[in-house]
């Protein structure tokens, strides 16, 4: 038995609205961006592993990149 059927019905209707994206459809966004203004595609690009590797390479200095490219041993061994 349900103590308050009216409150139960209200909660059920609320859950149905959440499940069916009622407010997303009622109030569509003009632009598909986040709070910071970054689009979904930009977020996916930033989070991609290839882009992260490229950004790590960009952070390295030119001489370090050249040394890693032409040296036979790993850069961790150079610092020891």
C-alpha positions in Angstrom: 0.0 0.0 0.0 1.1 3.5 -0.8 0.5 6.1 2.0 0.1 9.1 -0.3 -0.9 8.1 -3.9 -1.1 11.8 -5.0 2.6 12.4 -4.0 3.6 9.1 -5.6 1.9 10.2 -8.9 3.7 13.5 -8.8 7.1 11.8 -8.3 6.3 9.4 -11.1 5.4 12.2 -13.5 8.6 14.0 -12.5 10.6 10.9 -13.3 8.9 10.5 -16.6 9.7 14.1 -17.6 13.4 13.5 -16.7 13.4 10.2 -18.6 11.8 11.7 -21.8 14.0 14.9 -21.8 10.9 17.0 -21.5 12.7 20.2 -20.5 15.5 19.7 -23.1 12.8 19.5 -25.8 10.7 22.3 -24.3 13.7 24.7 -24.0 16.1 23.9 -26.8 19.6 25.5 -26.6 20.5 28.0 -29.3 24.1 26.8 -29.4 25.5 23.4 -28.4 28.2 24.6 -26.1 29.3 24.1 -22.5 29.5 26.7 -19.7 33.0 27.6 -20.9 31.9 28.1 -24.5 33.6 25.0 -25.8 31.6 22.9 -28.3 31.1 19.2 -28.0 33.4 18.5 -30.9 36.2 20.6 -29.3 35.9 18.6 -26.1 36.1 15.3 -28.0 39.1 16.5 -29.9 40.9 17.7 -26.7 40.1 14.4 -25.0 41.4 12.2 -27.9 44.6 10.4 -27.1 46.3 11.5 -30.3 45.8 15.1 -29.4 47.1 14.6 -25.9 50.2 13.0 -27.3 50.7 16.0 -29.7 50.2 18.4 -26.8 52.8 16.6 -24.7 55.3 16.8 -27.6 54.6 20.5 -28.0 55.5 21.1 -24.4 58.9 19.5 -24.8 61.7 21.7 -26.0 63.3 21.5 -29.4 66.6 20.1 -28.2 64.9 17.5 -26.0 62.8 16.3 -29.0 65.9 16.1 -31.2 67.8 14.3 -28.5 65.0 11.8 -28.1 64.7 11.3 -31.8 68.3 10.6 -32.4 69.5 9.0 -29.2 69.4 5.2 -28.9 68.7 5.2 -25.2 65.6 6.6 -23.4 65.6 10.1 -22.0 65.1 8.8 -18.4 68.5 7.1 -18.7 70.1 10.5 -19.6 68.9 12.1 -16.4 70.4 9.4 -14.1 
